[in-house]
Tab-separated table of C-alpha atoms in Angstrom:
chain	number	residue	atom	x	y	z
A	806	UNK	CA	25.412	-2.819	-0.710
A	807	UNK	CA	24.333	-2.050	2.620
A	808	UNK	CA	22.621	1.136	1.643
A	809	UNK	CA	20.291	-0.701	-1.035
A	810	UNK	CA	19.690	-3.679	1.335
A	811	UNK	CA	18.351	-0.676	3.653
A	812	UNK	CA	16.611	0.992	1.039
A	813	UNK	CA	14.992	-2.079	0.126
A	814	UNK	CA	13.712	-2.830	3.683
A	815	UNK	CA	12.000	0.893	3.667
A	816	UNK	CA	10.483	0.539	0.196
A	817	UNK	CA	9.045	-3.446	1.425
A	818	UNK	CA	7.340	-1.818	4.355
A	819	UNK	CA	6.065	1.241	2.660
A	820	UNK	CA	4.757	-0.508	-0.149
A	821	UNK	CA	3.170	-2.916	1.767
A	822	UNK	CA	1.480	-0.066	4.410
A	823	UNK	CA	0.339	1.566	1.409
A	824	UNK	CA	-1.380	-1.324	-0.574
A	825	UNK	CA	-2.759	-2.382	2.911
A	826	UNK	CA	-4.227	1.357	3.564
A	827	UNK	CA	-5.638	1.452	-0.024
A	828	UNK	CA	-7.466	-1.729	0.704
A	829	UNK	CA	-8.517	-0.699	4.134
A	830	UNK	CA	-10.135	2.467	2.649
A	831	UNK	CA	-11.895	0.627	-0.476
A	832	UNK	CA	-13.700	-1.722	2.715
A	833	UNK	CA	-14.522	1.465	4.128
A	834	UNK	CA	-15.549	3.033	1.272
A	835	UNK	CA	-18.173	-0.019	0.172
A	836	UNK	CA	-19.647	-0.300	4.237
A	837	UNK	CA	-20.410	3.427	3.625
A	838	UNK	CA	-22.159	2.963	0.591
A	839	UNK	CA	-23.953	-0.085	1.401
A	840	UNK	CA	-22.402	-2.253	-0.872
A	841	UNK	CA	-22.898	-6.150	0.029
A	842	UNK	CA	-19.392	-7.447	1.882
A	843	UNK	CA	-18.744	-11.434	2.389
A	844	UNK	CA	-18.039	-12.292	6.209
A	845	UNK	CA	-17.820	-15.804	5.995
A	846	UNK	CA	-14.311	-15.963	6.099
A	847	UNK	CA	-12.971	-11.959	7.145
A	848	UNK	CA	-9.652	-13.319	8.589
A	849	UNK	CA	-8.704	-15.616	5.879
A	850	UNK	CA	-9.687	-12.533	3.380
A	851	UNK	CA	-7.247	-9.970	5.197
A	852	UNK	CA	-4.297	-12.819	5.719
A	853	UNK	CA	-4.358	-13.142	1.903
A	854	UNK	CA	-4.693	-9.303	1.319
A	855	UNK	CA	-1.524	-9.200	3.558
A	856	UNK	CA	0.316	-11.674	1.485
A	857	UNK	CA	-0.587	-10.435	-1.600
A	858	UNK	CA	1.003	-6.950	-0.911
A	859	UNK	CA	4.079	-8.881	0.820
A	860	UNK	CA	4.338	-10.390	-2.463
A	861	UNK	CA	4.215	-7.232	-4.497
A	862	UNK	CA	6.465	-5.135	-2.201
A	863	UNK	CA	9.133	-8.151	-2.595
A	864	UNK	CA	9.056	-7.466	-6.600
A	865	UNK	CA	8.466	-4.137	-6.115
A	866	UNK	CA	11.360	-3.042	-3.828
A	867	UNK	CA	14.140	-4.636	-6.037
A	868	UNK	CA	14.170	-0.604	-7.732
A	869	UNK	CA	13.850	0.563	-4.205
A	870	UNK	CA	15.715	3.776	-5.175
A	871	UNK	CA	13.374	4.919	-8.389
A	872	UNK	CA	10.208	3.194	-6.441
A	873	UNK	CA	11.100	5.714	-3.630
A	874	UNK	CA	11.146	8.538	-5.616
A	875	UNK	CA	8.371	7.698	-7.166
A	876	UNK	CA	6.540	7.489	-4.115
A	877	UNK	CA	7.785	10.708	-2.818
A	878	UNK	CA	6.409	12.275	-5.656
A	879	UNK	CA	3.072	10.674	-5.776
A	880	UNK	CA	2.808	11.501	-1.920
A	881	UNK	CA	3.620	15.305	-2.681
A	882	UNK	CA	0.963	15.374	-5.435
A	883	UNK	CA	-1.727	14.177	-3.501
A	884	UNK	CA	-0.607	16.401	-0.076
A	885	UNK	CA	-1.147	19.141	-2.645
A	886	UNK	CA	-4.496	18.397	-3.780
A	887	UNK	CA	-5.494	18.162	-0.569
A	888	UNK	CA	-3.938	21.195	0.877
A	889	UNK	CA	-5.928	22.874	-2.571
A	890	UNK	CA	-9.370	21.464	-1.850
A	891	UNK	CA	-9.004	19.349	-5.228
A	892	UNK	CA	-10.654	15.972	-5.825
């Protein structure tokens, strides 16, 4: 029990990292190619984009061992297209 109540606690932060990284890089993304953003309320947006993916990574991380894996693999398929040059 103690080994899936760790697992779980590695799979809630990853997953929650990664959803926070993916939205990080789609506001990056639309300020580089000029795309309209709404900063009336910034903080409030990022407090629910960091609740959301606390949400998710609670559901998520109940298969901590096969959503582990399955991360590992995703993360080895994209090092490889990058090492490769592919897009």
């Amino acid at each position: 029990m103690q080994m899936y109540i760790e697992l779980y606690a590695i799979c809630f932060m990853v997953t929650v990292i990664q959803l926070m990284l993916v939205v990080t890089l789609g506001t990056i993304t639309d300020i580089e190619e000029g795309i309209a953003q709404d900063d009336r309320h910034p903080i409030r947006q990022w407090i629910g984009y960091i609740l959301k993916s606390c949400g998710i990574a609670f559901i998520v991380s109940f298969a901590a061992p096969v959503v582990l894996m399955l991360y590992f693999i995703f993360w080895i398929i994209i090092l490889i297209a990058i090492l490769t040059g592919e897009r």
